[in-house]
PDB file of C-alpha atoms in Angstrom:
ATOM      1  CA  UNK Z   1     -20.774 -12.914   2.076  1.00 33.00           C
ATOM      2  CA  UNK Z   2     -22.197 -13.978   5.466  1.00 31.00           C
ATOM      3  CA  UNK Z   3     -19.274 -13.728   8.522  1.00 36.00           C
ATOM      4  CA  UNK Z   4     -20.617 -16.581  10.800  1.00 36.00           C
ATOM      5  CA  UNK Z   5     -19.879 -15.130  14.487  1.00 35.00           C
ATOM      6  CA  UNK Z   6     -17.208 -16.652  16.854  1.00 35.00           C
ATOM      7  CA  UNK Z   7     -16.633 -15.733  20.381  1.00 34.00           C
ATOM      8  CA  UNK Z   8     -13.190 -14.741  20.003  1.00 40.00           C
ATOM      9  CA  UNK Z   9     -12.986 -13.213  16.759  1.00 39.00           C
ATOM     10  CA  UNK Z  10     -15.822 -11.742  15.494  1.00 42.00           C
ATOM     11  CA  UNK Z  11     -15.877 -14.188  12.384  1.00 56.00           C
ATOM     12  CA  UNK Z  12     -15.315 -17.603  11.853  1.00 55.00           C
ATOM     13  CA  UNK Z  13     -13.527 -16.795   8.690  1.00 56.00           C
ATOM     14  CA  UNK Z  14     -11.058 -14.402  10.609  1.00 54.00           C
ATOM     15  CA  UNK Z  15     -10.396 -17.544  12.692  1.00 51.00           C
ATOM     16  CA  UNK Z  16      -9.900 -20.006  10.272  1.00 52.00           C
ATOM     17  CA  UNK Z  17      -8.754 -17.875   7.068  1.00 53.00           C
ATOM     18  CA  UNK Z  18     -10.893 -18.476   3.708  1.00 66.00           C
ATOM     19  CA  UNK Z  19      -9.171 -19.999   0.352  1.00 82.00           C
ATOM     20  CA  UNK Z  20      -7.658 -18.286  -2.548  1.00 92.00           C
ATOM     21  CA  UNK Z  21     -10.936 -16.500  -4.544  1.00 95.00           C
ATOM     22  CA  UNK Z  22      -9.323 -17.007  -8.045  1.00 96.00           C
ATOM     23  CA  UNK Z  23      -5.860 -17.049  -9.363  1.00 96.00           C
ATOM     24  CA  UNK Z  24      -3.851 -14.149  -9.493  1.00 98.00           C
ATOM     25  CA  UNK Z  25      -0.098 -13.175  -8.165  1.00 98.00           C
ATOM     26  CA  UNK Z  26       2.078 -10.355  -7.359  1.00 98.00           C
ATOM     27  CA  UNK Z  27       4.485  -7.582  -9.145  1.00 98.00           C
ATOM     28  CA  UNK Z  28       6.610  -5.338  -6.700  1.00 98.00           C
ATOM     29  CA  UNK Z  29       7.744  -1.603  -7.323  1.00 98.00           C
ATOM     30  CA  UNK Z  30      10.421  -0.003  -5.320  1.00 98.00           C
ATOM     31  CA  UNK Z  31      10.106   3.529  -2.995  1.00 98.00           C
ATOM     32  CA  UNK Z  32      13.038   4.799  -3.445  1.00 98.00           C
ATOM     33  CA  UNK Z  33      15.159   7.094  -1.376  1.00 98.00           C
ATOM     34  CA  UNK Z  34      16.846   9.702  -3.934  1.00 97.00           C
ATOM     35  CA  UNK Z  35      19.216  10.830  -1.379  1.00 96.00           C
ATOM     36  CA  UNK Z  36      20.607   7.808  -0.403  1.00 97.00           C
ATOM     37  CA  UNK Z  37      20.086   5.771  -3.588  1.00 97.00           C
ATOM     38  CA  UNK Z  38      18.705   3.140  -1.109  1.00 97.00           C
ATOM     39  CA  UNK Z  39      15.075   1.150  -1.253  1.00 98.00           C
ATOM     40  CA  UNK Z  40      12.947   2.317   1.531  1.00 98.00           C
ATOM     41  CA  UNK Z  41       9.847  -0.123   0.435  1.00 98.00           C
ATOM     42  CA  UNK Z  42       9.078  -2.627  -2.273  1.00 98.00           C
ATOM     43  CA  UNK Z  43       5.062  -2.072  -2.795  1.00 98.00           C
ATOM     44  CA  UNK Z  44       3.264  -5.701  -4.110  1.00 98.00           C
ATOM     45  CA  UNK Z  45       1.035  -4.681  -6.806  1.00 97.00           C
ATOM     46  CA  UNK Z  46      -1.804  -7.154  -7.636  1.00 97.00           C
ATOM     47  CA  UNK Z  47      -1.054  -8.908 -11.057  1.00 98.00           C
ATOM     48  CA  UNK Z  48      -3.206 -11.755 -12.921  1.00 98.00           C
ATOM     49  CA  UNK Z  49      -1.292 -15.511 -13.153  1.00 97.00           C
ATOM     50  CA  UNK Z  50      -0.120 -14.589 -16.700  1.00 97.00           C
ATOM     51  CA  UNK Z  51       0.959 -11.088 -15.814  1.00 97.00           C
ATOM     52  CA  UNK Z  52      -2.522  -9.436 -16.586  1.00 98.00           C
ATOM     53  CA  UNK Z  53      -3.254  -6.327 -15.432  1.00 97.00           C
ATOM     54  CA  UNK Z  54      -3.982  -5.506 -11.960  1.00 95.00           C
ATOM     55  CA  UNK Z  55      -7.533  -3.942 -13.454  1.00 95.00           C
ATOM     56  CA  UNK Z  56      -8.393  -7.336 -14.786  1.00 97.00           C
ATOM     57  CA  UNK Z  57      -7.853  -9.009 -11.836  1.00 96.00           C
ATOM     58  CA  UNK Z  58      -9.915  -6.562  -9.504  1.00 94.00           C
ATOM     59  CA  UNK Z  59     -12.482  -6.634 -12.122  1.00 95.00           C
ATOM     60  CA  UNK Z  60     -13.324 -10.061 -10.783  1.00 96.00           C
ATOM     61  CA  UNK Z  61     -13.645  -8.825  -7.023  1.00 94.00           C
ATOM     62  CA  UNK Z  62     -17.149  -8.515  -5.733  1.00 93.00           C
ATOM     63  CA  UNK Z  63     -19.184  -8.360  -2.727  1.00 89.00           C
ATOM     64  CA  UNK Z  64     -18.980 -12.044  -2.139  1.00 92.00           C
ATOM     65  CA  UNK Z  65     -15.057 -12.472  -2.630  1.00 94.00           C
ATOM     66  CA  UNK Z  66     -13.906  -9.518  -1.143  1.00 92.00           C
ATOM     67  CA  UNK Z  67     -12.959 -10.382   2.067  1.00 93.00           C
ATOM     68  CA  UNK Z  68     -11.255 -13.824   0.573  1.00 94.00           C
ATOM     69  CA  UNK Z  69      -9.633 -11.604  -1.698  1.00 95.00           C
ATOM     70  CA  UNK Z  70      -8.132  -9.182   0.828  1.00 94.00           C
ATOM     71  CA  UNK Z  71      -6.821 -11.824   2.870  1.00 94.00           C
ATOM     72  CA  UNK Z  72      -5.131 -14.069  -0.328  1.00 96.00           C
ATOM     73  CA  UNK Z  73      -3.541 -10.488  -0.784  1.00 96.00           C
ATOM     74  CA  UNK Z  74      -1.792 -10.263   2.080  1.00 96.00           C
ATOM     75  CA  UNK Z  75      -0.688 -13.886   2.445  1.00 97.00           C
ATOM     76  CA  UNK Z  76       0.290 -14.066  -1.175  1.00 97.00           C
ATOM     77  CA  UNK Z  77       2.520 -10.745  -1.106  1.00 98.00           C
ATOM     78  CA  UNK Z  78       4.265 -11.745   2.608  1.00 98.00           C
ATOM     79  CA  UNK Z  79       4.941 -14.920   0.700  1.00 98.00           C
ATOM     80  CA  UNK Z  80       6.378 -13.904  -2.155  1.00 98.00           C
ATOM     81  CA  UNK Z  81       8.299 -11.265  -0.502  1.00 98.00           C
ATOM     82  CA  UNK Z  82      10.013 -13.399   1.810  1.00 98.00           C
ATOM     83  CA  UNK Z  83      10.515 -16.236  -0.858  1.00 98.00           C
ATOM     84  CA  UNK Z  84      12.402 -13.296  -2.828  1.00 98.00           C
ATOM     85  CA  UNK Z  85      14.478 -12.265  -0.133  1.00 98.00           C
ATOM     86  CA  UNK Z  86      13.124  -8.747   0.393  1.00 98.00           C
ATOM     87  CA  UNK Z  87      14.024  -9.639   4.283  1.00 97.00           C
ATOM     88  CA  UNK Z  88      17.358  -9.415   3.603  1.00 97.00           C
ATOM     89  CA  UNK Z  89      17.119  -6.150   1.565  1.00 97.00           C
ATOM     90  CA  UNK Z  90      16.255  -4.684   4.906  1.00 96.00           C
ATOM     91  CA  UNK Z  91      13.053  -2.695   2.955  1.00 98.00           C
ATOM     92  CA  UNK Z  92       9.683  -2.871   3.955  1.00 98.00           C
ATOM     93  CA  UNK Z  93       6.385  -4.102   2.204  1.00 98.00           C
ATOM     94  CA  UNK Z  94       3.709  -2.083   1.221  1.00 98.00           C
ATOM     95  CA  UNK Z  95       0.501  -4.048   1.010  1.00 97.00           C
ATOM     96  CA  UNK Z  96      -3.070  -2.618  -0.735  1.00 94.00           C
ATOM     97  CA  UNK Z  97      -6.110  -3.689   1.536  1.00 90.00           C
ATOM     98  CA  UNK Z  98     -10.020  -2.716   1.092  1.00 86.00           C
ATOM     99  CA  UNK Z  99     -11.213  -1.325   5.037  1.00 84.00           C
ATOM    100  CA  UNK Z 100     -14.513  -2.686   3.366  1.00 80.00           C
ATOM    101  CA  UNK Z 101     -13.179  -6.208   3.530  1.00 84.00           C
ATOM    102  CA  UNK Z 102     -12.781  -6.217   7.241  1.00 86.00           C
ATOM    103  CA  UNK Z 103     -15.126  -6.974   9.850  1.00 82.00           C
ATOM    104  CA  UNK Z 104     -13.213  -7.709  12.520  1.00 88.00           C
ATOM    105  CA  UNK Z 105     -10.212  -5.157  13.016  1.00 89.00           C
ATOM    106  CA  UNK Z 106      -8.464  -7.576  15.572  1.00 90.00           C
ATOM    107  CA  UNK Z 107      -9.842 -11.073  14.387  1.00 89.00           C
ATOM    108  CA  UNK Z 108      -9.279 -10.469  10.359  1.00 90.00           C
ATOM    109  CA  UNK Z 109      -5.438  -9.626  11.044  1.00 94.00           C
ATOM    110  CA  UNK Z 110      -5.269 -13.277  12.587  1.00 94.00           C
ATOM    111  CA  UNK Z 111      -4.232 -14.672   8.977  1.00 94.00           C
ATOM    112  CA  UNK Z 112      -1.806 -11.610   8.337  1.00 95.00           C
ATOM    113  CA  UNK Z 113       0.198 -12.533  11.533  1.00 97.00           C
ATOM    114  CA  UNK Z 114       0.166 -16.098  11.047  1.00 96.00           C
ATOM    115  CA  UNK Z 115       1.568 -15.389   7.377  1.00 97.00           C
ATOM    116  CA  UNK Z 116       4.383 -13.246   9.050  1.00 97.00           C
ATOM    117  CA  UNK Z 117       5.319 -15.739  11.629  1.00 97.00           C
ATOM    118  CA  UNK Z 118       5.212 -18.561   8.919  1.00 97.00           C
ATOM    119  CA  UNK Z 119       7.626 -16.234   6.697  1.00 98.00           C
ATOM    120  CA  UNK Z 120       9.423 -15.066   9.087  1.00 97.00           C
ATOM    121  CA  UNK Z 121       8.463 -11.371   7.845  1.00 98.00           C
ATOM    122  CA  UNK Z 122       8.830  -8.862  10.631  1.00 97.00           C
ATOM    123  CA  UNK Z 123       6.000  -7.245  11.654  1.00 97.00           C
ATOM    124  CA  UNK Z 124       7.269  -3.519  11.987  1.00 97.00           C
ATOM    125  CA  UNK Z 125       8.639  -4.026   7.827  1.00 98.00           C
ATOM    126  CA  UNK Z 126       4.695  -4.138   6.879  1.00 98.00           C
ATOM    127  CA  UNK Z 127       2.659  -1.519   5.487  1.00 98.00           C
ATOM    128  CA  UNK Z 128      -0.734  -1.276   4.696  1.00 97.00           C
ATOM    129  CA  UNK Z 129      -1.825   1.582   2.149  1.00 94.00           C
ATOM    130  CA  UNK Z 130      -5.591   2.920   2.169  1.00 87.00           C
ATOM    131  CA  UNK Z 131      -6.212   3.856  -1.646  1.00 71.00           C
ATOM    132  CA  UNK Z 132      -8.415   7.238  -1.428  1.00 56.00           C
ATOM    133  CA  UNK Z 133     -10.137   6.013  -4.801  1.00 55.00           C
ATOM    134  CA  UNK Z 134     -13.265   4.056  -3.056  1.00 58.00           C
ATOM    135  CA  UNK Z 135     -15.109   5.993  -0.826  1.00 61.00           C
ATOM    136  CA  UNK Z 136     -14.410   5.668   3.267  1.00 63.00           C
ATOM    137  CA  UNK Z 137     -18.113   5.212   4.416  1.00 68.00           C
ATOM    138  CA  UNK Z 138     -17.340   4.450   7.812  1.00 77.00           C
ATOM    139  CA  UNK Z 139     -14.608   6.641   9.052  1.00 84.00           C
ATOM    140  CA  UNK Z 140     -14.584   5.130  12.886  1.00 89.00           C
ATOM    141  CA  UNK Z 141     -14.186   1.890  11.674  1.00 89.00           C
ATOM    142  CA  UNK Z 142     -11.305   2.680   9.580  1.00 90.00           C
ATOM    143  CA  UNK Z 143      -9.583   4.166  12.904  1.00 92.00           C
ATOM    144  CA  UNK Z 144     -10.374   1.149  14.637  1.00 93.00           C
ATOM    145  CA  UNK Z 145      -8.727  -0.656  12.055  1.00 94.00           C
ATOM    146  CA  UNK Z 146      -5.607   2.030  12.463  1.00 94.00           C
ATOM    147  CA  UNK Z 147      -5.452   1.454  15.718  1.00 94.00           C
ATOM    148  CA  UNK Z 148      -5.581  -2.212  15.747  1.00 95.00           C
ATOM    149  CA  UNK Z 149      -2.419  -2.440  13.041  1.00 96.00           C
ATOM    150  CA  UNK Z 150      -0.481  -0.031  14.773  1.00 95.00           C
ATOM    151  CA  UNK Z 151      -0.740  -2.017  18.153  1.00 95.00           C
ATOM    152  CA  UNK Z 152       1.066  -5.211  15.920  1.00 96.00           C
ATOM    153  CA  UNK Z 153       4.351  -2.412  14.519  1.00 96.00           C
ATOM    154  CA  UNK Z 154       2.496  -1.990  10.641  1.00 97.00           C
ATOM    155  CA  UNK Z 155       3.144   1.082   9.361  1.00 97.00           C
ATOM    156  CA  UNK Z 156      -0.207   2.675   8.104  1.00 96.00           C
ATOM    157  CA  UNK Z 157      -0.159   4.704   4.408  1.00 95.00           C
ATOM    158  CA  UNK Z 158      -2.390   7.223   2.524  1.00 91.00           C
ATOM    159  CA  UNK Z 159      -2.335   6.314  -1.016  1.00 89.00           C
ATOM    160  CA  UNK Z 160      -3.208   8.052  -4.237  1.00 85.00           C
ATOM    161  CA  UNK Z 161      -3.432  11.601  -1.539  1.00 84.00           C
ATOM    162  CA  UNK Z 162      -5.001  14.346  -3.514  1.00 73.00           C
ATOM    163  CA  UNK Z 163      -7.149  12.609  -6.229  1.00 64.00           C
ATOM    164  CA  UNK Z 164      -9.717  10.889  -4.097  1.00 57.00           C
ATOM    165  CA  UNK Z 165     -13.055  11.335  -2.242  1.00 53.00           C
ATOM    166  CA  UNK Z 166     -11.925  12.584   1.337  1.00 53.00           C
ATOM    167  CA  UNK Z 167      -8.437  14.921   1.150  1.00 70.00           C
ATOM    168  CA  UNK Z 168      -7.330  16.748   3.713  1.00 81.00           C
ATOM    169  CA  UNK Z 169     -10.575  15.872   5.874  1.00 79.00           C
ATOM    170  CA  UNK Z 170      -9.770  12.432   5.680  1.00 80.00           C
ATOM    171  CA  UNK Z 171      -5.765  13.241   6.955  1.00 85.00           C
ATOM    172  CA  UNK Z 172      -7.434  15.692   9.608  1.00 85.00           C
ATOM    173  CA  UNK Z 173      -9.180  12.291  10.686  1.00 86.00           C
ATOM    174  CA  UNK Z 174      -6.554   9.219  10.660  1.00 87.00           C
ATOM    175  CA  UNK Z 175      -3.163   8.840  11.880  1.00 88.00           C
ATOM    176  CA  UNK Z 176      -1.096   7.538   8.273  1.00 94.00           C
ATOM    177  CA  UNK Z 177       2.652   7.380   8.756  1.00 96.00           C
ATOM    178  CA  UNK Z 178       2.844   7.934   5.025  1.00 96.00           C
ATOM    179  CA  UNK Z 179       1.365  10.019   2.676  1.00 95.00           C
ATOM    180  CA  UNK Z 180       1.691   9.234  -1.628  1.00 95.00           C
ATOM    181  CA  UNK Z 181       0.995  12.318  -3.521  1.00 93.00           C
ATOM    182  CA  UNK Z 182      -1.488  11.398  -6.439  1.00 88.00           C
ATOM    183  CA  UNK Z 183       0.033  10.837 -10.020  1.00 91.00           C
ATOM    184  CA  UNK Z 184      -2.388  13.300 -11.395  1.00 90.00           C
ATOM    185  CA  UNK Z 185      -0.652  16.149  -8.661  1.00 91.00           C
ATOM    186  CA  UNK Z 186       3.007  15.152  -9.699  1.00 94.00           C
ATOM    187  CA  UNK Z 187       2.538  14.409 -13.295  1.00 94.00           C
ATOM    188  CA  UNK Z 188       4.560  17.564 -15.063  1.00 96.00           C
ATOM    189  CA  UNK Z 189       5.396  19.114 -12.254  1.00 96.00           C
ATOM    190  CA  UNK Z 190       8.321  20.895 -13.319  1.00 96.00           C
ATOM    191  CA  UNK Z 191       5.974  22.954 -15.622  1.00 97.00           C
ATOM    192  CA  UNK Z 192       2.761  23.706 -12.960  1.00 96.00           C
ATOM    193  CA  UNK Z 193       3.991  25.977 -10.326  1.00 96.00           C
ATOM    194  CA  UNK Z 194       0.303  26.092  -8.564  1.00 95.00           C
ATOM    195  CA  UNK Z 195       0.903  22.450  -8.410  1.00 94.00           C
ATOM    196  CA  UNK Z 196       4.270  22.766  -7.182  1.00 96.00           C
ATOM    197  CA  UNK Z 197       2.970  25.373  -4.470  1.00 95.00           C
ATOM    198  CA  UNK Z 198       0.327  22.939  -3.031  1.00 92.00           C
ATOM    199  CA  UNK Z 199       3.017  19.643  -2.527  1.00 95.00           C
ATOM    200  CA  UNK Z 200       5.499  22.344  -0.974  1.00 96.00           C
ATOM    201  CA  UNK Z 201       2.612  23.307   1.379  1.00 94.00           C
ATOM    202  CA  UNK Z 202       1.945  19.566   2.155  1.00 93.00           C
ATOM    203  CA  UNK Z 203       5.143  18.213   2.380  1.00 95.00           C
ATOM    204  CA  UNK Z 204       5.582  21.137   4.966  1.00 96.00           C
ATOM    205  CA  UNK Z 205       2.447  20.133   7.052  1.00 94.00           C
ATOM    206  CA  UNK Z 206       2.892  16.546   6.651  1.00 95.00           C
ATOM    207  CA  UNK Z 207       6.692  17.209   7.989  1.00 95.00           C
ATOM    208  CA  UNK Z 208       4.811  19.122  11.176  1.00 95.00           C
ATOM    209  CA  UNK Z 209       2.272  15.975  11.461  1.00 94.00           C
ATOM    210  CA  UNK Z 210       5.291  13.501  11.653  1.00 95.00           C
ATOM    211  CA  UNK Z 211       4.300  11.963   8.354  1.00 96.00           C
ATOM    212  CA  UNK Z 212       6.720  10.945   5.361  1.00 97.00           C
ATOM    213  CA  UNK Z 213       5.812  12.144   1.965  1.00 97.00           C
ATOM    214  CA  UNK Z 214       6.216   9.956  -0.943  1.00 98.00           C
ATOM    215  CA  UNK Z 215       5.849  10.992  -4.698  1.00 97.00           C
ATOM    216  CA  UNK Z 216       4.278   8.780  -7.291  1.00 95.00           C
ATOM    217  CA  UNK Z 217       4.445   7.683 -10.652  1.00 95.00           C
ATOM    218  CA  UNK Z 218       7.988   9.587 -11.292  1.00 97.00           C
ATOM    219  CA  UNK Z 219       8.422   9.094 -15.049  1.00 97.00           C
ATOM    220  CA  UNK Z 220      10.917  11.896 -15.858  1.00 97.00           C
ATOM    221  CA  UNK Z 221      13.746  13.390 -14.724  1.00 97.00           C
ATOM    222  CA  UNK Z 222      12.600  17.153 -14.417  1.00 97.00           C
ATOM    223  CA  UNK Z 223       9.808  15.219 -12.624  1.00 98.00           C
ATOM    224  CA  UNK Z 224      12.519  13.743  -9.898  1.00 97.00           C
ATOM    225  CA  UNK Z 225      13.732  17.018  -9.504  1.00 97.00           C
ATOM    226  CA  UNK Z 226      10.431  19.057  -8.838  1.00 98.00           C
ATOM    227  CA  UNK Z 227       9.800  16.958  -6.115  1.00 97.00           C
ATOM    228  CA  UNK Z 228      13.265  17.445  -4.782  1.00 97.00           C
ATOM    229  CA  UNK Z 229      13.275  20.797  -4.751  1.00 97.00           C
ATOM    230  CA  UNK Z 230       9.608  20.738  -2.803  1.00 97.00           C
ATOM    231  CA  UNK Z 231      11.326  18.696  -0.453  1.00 97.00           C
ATOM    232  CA  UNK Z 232      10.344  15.206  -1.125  1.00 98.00           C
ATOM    233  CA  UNK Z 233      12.862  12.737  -1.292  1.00 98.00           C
ATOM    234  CA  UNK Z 234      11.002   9.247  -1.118  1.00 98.00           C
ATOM    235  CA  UNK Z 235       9.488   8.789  -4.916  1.00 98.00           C
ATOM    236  CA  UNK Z 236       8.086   5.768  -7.045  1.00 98.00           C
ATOM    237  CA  UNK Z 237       7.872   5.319 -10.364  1.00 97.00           C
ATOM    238  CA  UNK Z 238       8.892   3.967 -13.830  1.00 97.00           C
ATOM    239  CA  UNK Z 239      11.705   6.270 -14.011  1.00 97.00           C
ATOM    240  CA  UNK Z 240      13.510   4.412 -11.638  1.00 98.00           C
ATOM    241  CA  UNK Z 241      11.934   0.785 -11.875  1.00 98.00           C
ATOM    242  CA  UNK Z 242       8.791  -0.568 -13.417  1.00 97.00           C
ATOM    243  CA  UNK Z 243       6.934  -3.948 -11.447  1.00 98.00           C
ATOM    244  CA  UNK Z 244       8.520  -6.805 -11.758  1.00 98.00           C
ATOM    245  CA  UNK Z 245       6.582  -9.830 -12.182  1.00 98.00           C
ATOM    246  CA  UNK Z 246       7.108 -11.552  -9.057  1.00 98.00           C
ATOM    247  CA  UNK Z 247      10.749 -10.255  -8.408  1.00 98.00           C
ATOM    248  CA  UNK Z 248      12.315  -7.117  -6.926  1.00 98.00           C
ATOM    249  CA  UNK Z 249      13.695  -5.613  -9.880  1.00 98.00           C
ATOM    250  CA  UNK Z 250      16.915  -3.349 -10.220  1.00 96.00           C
ATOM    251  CA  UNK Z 251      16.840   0.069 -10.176  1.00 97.00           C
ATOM    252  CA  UNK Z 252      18.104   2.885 -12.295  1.00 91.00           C
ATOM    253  CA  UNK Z 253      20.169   5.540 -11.048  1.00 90.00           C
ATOM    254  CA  UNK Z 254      19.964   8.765 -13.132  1.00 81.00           C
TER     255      UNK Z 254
END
């Protein structure tokens, strides 16, 4: 896709917002707070009209859409999050985006805050999670992009930490509020010291970094536990509540 230059924004599409690529919709998961029992986040997971995977829908994403794509994301999960209440919940909204998808850290944000203002969403109860699954190929822009969110109160995450092209190089290089241990790190834990040695060892750096530690893809309860005893509290996964199809769904207590 060609971005046709503006004076103010950097792309006439950041200015005037682009229309929906295809059809698709949201699912949100809770982050949950075991200590509490409270909902720290509701995360909007991409979902196809008829509840299709999120892997069929990003199958359609290409170089052409992207940016159209990344945008309907945002809008569609502020949207839906507000239309569900999630305000009221008092959690905040974790939102996917592609850094690849912006060109303009200050001018492609235009829609996002317009969406917000048009919800009524507040600004500091948005989070944007960088997926370490696609390479970062342009590390300063990325910051820039950091540092443009962080000026507007979003709250910046690491996602999928630990399975992904960058690690530790890429935390040594951005400034995430949040970090999401991989599935892959947490899966079994109870039964893979080593494993349990290396999220004790981050959770204890990311503490000294100011960062909060999230575990992913919980599915068990010796799981839950694991990470309690490393000294993670904030966790996600089916064992306490799987996506709901555009709803908040309950969550289970065990």
């Amino acid at each position: 896709m060609i971005l046709e230059p503006t004076s103010n924004t950097g792309c006439r599409d950041c200015r005037d917002g682009v229309e929906e690529p295809f059809p698709f919709t949201m699912a949100f998961q809770p982050i949950v707070d075991v200590e509490t029992r409270t909902v720290r986040t509701y995360e909007a997971l991409v979902r196809g009209p008829e509840n299709q995977p999120a892997s069929e829908v990003l199958a359609m994403v290409n170089e052409k859409n992207r940016y159209a794509f990344d945008q309907a994301c945002r809008v569609k999960a502020i949207r839906l999050a507000s239309e569900l209440g999630m305000v009221k919940t008092g959690a905040r909204l974790a939102v996917n985006f592609m850094p690849e998808a912006i060109y303009s850290p200050s001018g492609c944000i235009q829609k996002t805050l317009r969406a917000a203002r048009q919800y009524k969403f507040p600004l500091d109860r948005l989070i944007f999670e960088i997926t370490e699954h696609e390479p970062v190929r342009n590390t300063a822009h990325l910051k820039s992009i950091i540092k443009e969110y962080k000026k507007h109160g979003f709250g910046i995450a690491l996602d999928d930490f630990g399975a992904g092209y960058n690690g530790l190089s890429l935390l040594a290089e951005l400034d995430p509020d949040i970090v999401k241990l991989d599935a892959r790190l947490i899966k079994e834990l109870h039964l893979r010291p080593r494993s349990q040695a290396i999220v004790r060892a981050m959770t204890e750096l990311c503490k000294s970094l100011d960062i909060t530690v999230v575990g992913e893809a919980i599915e068990t309860v010796e799981e839950c536990e694991a990470l309690q005893a490393c000294g993670v509290h904030l966790m996600q996964g089916f064992f306490f509540a799987q996506p709901l199809f555009e709803g908040l769904p309950e969550v289970t207590w065990r």
